[in-house]
Short mmCIF file of C-alpha atoms and ligand atoms in Angstrom, two decimals:
data_model
loop_
_atom_site.label_atom_id
_atom_site.label_comp_id
_atom_site.label_asym_id
_atom_site.label_seq_id
_atom_site.Cartn_x
_atom_site.Cartn_y
_atom_site.Cartn_z
CA UNK B 1 86.93 122.50 110.16
CA UNK B 2 89.19 120.86 107.61
CA UNK B 3 90.96 121.91 104.48
CA UNK B 4 90.52 118.48 102.86
CA UNK B 5 88.57 118.84 99.62
CA UNK B 6 86.00 116.04 99.50
CA UNK B 7 84.33 115.30 96.17
CA UNK B 8 81.94 112.72 94.67
CA UNK B 9 83.38 109.39 93.57
CA UNK B 10 83.11 109.41 89.76
CA UNK B 11 81.24 106.10 89.67
CA UNK B 12 79.77 105.07 93.01
CA UNK B 13 76.94 107.27 94.26
CA UNK B 14 77.23 108.29 97.94
CA UNK B 15 80.92 107.37 98.01
CA UNK B 16 83.29 110.32 98.35
CA UNK B 17 86.96 110.80 97.68
CA UNK B 18 89.84 113.14 98.39
CA UNK B 19 93.42 113.40 97.15
CA UNK B 20 95.09 112.48 93.89
CA UNK B 21 94.42 109.25 91.98
CA UNK B 22 97.62 107.80 93.45
CA UNK B 23 96.74 108.60 97.08
CA UNK B 24 92.97 108.43 96.90
CA UNK B 25 91.06 108.32 100.19
CA UNK B 26 87.47 107.13 100.45
CA UNK B 27 84.69 108.49 102.64
CA UNK B 28 80.99 108.02 103.31
CA UNK B 29 78.57 110.54 104.83
CA UNK B 30 78.03 109.63 108.47
CA UNK B 31 74.39 108.59 108.92
CA UNK B 32 74.92 108.51 112.71
CA UNK B 33 76.62 111.86 113.23
CA UNK B 34 79.38 111.86 115.84
CA UNK B 35 79.61 108.06 116.02
CA UNK B 36 82.79 106.17 115.12
CA UNK B 37 82.63 102.39 114.64
CA UNK B 38 86.27 101.30 114.37
CA UNK B 39 88.33 104.37 115.20
CA UNK B 40 87.90 105.86 111.73
CA UNK B 41 88.57 109.57 111.19
CA UNK B 42 85.55 111.89 111.17
CA UNK B 43 85.89 114.88 108.88
CA UNK B 44 83.62 117.89 108.48
CA UNK B 45 83.51 119.38 105.02
CA UNK B 46 81.00 122.10 104.13
CA UNK B 47 79.02 121.32 107.32
CA UNK B 48 78.68 117.60 106.46
CA UNK B 49 80.33 114.91 108.54
CA UNK B 50 82.17 112.18 106.62
CA UNK B 51 83.77 108.97 107.88
CA UNK B 52 87.06 107.97 106.31
CA UNK B 53 86.73 104.45 104.85
CA UNK B 54 89.88 102.42 105.48
CA UNK B 55 90.70 99.86 102.72
CA UNK B 56 93.01 98.01 105.12
CA UNK B 57 90.03 97.38 107.42
CA UNK B 58 87.30 96.97 104.82
CA UNK B 59 87.59 94.76 101.73
CA UNK B 60 84.69 96.58 100.10
CA UNK B 61 86.71 99.81 100.29
CA UNK B 62 89.72 97.94 98.86
CA UNK B 63 87.53 96.69 96.01
CA UNK B 64 86.29 100.19 95.18
CA UNK B 65 89.87 101.51 95.13
CA UNK B 66 90.71 98.80 92.59
CA UNK B 67 88.13 100.31 90.20
CA UNK B 68 85.72 97.47 89.43
CA UNK B 69 83.73 97.85 86.19
CA UNK B 70 80.44 96.65 87.70
CA UNK B 71 78.41 99.27 89.50
CA UNK B 72 76.84 97.27 92.30
CA UNK B 73 75.78 100.18 94.54
CA UNK B 74 72.38 101.20 93.30
CA UNK B 75 69.93 103.53 95.03
CA UNK B 76 67.66 101.87 97.49
CA UNK B 77 69.77 98.69 97.47
CA UNK B 78 68.52 95.57 99.25
CA UNK B 79 71.54 93.66 100.45
CA UNK B 80 72.22 90.42 102.29
CA UNK B 81 75.56 90.76 104.07
CA UNK B 82 77.11 87.48 105.26
CA UNK B 83 79.79 87.89 107.94
CA UNK B 84 78.73 91.30 109.28
CA UNK B 85 81.10 91.09 112.25
CA UNK B 86 81.02 94.16 114.55
CA UNK B 87 80.04 96.62 111.82
CA UNK B 88 83.08 98.05 110.06
CA UNK B 89 82.04 97.56 106.44
CA UNK B 90 78.29 97.21 106.92
CA UNK B 91 78.19 100.67 108.54
CA UNK B 92 79.76 102.26 105.46
CA UNK B 93 77.32 100.36 103.27
CA UNK B 94 74.55 101.72 105.49
CA UNK B 95 75.85 105.28 104.89
CA UNK B 96 75.79 104.59 101.13
CA UNK B 97 72.44 102.89 100.57
CA UNK B 98 70.51 105.20 102.92
CA UNK B 99 66.87 104.21 102.29
CA UNK B 100 67.71 100.66 101.18
CA UNK B 101 68.15 97.80 103.63
CA UNK B 102 70.95 95.47 104.70
CA UNK B 103 70.34 92.17 106.43
CA UNK B 104 73.57 91.48 108.32
CA UNK B 105 74.12 87.81 109.18
CA UNK B 106 76.74 86.99 111.81
CA UNK B 107 77.16 83.81 113.87
CA UNK B 108 79.46 85.07 116.63
CA UNK B 109 77.39 86.24 119.62
CA UNK B 110 80.14 88.60 120.72
CA UNK B 111 80.40 90.24 117.28
CA UNK B 112 76.64 90.60 116.88
CA UNK B 113 76.40 92.26 120.31
CA UNK B 114 79.00 94.79 119.18
CA UNK B 115 77.23 95.16 115.83
CA UNK B 116 73.96 96.00 117.58
CA UNK B 117 75.69 98.49 119.91
CA UNK B 118 77.54 100.08 117.01
CA UNK B 119 74.61 100.38 114.63
CA UNK B 120 71.52 100.75 116.86
CA UNK B 121 70.68 104.17 115.34
CA UNK B 122 70.96 102.91 111.76
CA UNK B 123 67.47 101.90 110.74
CA UNK B 124 68.63 100.38 107.44
CA UNK B 125 70.57 97.53 109.13
CA UNK B 126 68.82 94.38 110.34
CA UNK B 127 71.31 92.35 112.44
CA UNK B 128 70.63 88.60 112.34
CA UNK B 129 72.32 86.10 114.64
CA UNK B 130 72.56 83.06 112.36
CA UNK B 131 74.92 80.72 110.56
CA UNK B 132 75.34 81.55 106.86
CA UNK B 133 75.73 77.82 106.12
CA UNK B 134 72.00 77.42 106.81
CA UNK B 135 70.27 80.09 104.71
CA UNK B 136 66.81 78.66 105.30
CA UNK B 137 67.20 79.42 109.03
CA UNK B 138 66.84 83.19 108.52
CA UNK B 139 64.13 83.30 105.85
CA UNK B 140 61.63 84.66 108.39
CA UNK B 141 63.54 87.96 108.67
CA UNK B 142 63.24 88.85 104.98
CA UNK B 143 60.53 90.98 103.48
CA UNK B 144 62.18 92.06 100.20
CA UNK B 145 64.00 90.60 97.19
CA UNK B 146 67.77 90.84 97.43
CA UNK B 147 69.76 92.84 94.83
CA UNK B 148 73.21 92.14 96.24
CA UNK B 149 74.74 89.40 98.36
CA UNK B 150 78.05 90.43 99.90
CA UNK B 151 79.93 87.60 101.57
CA UNK B 152 82.99 87.91 103.78
CA UNK B 153 82.91 84.91 106.09
CA UNK B 154 86.52 83.63 105.88
CA UNK B 155 85.35 80.00 105.92
CA UNK B 156 86.11 76.77 104.08
CA UNK B 157 83.34 76.13 101.44
CA UNK B 158 83.00 79.86 100.78
CA UNK B 159 81.73 79.56 97.23
CA UNK B 160 79.28 76.82 98.21
CA UNK B 161 77.89 78.94 101.04
CA UNK B 162 77.51 81.86 98.63
CA UNK B 163 75.65 79.75 96.05
CA UNK B 164 73.30 78.31 98.66
CA UNK B 165 72.41 81.83 99.83
CA UNK B 166 72.03 83.14 96.27
CA UNK B 167 69.73 80.27 95.34
CA UNK B 168 67.58 81.15 98.30
CA UNK B 169 67.54 84.94 98.24
CA UNK B 170 69.18 86.63 95.24
CA UNK B 171 66.85 88.04 92.60
CA UNK B 172 67.43 86.84 89.03
CA UNK B 173 69.64 89.68 87.84
CA UNK B 174 71.19 90.25 91.28
CA UNK B 175 74.90 90.51 92.01
CA UNK B 176 77.07 88.34 94.25
CA UNK B 177 80.29 89.74 95.70
CA UNK B 178 82.47 87.30 97.54
CA UNK B 179 85.74 88.01 99.35
CA UNK B 180 87.88 84.88 99.18
CA UNK B 181 90.72 84.34 101.62
CA UNK B 182 92.76 81.42 100.33
CA UNK B 183 94.27 80.71 103.78
CA UNK B 184 90.82 80.13 105.27
CA UNK B 185 90.05 77.48 102.67
CA UNK B 186 93.39 75.69 102.61
CA UNK B 187 96.63 76.98 104.14
CA UNK B 188 98.82 74.52 102.19
CA UNK B 189 97.58 74.83 98.60
CA UNK B 190 98.72 77.72 96.42
CA UNK B 191 96.33 80.69 96.51
CA UNK B 192 95.86 80.67 92.72
CA UNK B 193 94.73 77.03 92.80
CA UNK B 194 92.18 77.80 95.54
CA UNK B 195 90.82 80.83 93.70
CA UNK B 196 90.40 78.69 90.56
CA UNK B 197 88.54 76.02 92.54
CA UNK B 198 86.15 78.54 94.08
CA UNK B 199 85.49 80.10 90.65
CA UNK B 200 84.71 76.64 89.25
CA UNK B 201 82.14 76.05 92.00
CA UNK B 202 80.37 79.31 91.11
CA UNK B 203 80.47 78.60 87.38
CA UNK B 204 79.21 75.05 87.82
CA UNK B 205 76.29 76.44 89.82
CA UNK B 206 75.38 78.70 86.88
CA UNK B 207 77.09 81.93 87.89
CA UNK B 208 79.08 84.04 85.49
CA UNK B 209 82.21 85.61 87.01
CA UNK B 210 82.06 89.23 85.90
CA UNK B 211 85.26 90.30 87.63
CA UNK B 212 88.04 88.80 89.70
CA UNK B 213 89.91 91.48 91.58
CA UNK B 214 93.09 90.99 93.52
CA UNK B 215 93.17 93.04 96.74
CA UNK B 216 96.50 91.69 98.09
CA UNK B 217 97.69 95.28 98.41
CA UNK B 218 95.22 95.76 101.27
CA UNK B 219 94.42 92.23 102.52
CA UNK B 220 96.93 89.37 102.19
CA UNK B 221 95.78 86.33 100.17
CA UNK B 222 92.43 87.81 99.23
CA UNK B 223 90.62 88.23 95.97
CA UNK B 224 87.13 89.49 95.37
CA UNK B 225 84.81 87.90 92.84
CA UNK B 226 81.85 89.72 91.36
CA UNK B 227 79.36 87.30 89.82
CA UNK B 228 75.91 87.17 88.34
CA UNK B 229 73.55 84.34 87.57
CA UNK B 230 74.23 83.39 83.93
CA UNK B 231 71.14 83.80 81.73
CA UNK B 232 70.28 80.45 80.15
C1 SAM P 301 86.56 88.67 108.09
S1 SAM P 301 85.30 88.88 109.26
C2 SAM P 301 84.18 89.98 108.46
C3 SAM P 301 84.57 91.42 108.51
C4 SAM P 301 83.43 92.30 108.03
N1 SAM P 301 82.93 91.82 106.76
C5 SAM P 301 83.83 93.74 107.86
O1 SAM P 301 84.50 94.07 106.86
O2 SAM P 301 83.47 94.56 108.69
C6 SAM P 301 84.43 87.38 109.06
C7 SAM P 301 83.18 87.33 109.92
O3 SAM P 301 82.38 86.25 109.45
C8 SAM P 301 81.79 85.61 110.56
N2 SAM P 301 81.44 84.25 110.12
C9 SAM P 301 82.28 83.24 109.78
N3 SAM P 301 81.59 82.17 109.40
C10 SAM P 301 80.27 82.49 109.50
C11 SAM P 301 79.06 81.80 109.25
N4 SAM P 301 79.07 80.52 108.82
N5 SAM P 301 77.90 82.42 109.45
C12 SAM P 301 77.87 83.71 109.89
N6 SAM P 301 78.98 84.43 110.16
C13 SAM P 301 80.17 83.83 109.95
C14 SAM P 301 82.88 85.65 111.63
O4 SAM P 301 82.35 85.46 112.93
C15 SAM P 301 83.46 87.04 111.40
O5 SAM P 301 82.81 88.00 112.19
#
């Protein structure tokens, strides 16, 4: 039992909130009841189990707390998730999209083992052991168009990797969300310069940056870009 009042997020379906605007906490309904993935709090409210979604552990939660304009979480979403790691964020996305599907690409064998252990009961996650720099190598796993590509690989060439995957898999009006960590691209250059370079790569490849959201409050040297293929 808890006396925390959990309510619907005003914009994102299947995301829940508690507290005042200043101290907002995020939650998702636990699809795998009783299971924790990363030590998150489980809370029962009106007989439903929720998992607290920590913005210091998940950049997608940080993004939602920064109030993006774009609503990228549609019902029945088909998502390609690059850099799935052991399952922190992808598990919340799995709670949210329910009957949609998420293809989670991860190249670390250790992380994918943990991902499989952590999410084995979640039928909407397809874990794929592969390198996101070679999108053609996982084409055989796909049986749907992709509405959203979410990329969090902390790699040099981040924007290029995103574009290559979008060109391969993203449907025409699909959305790309990319978490950019300046330190992973170049630890000497100023962050702002690196962000500008990555944006230029996306724009040159025909993507329109819809939003550029600073999440430094939750993750040092990170911004998140939301982009869409520009209509020509
Ligand atoms: C910052 S962590 C991702 C955290 C995860 N998105 C979350 O919030 O739960 C970056 C992950 O990307 C993976 N990664 C890095 N480069 C990759 C690549 N080229 N292909 C696939 N995975 C990659 C790393 O092994 C690591 O697990």
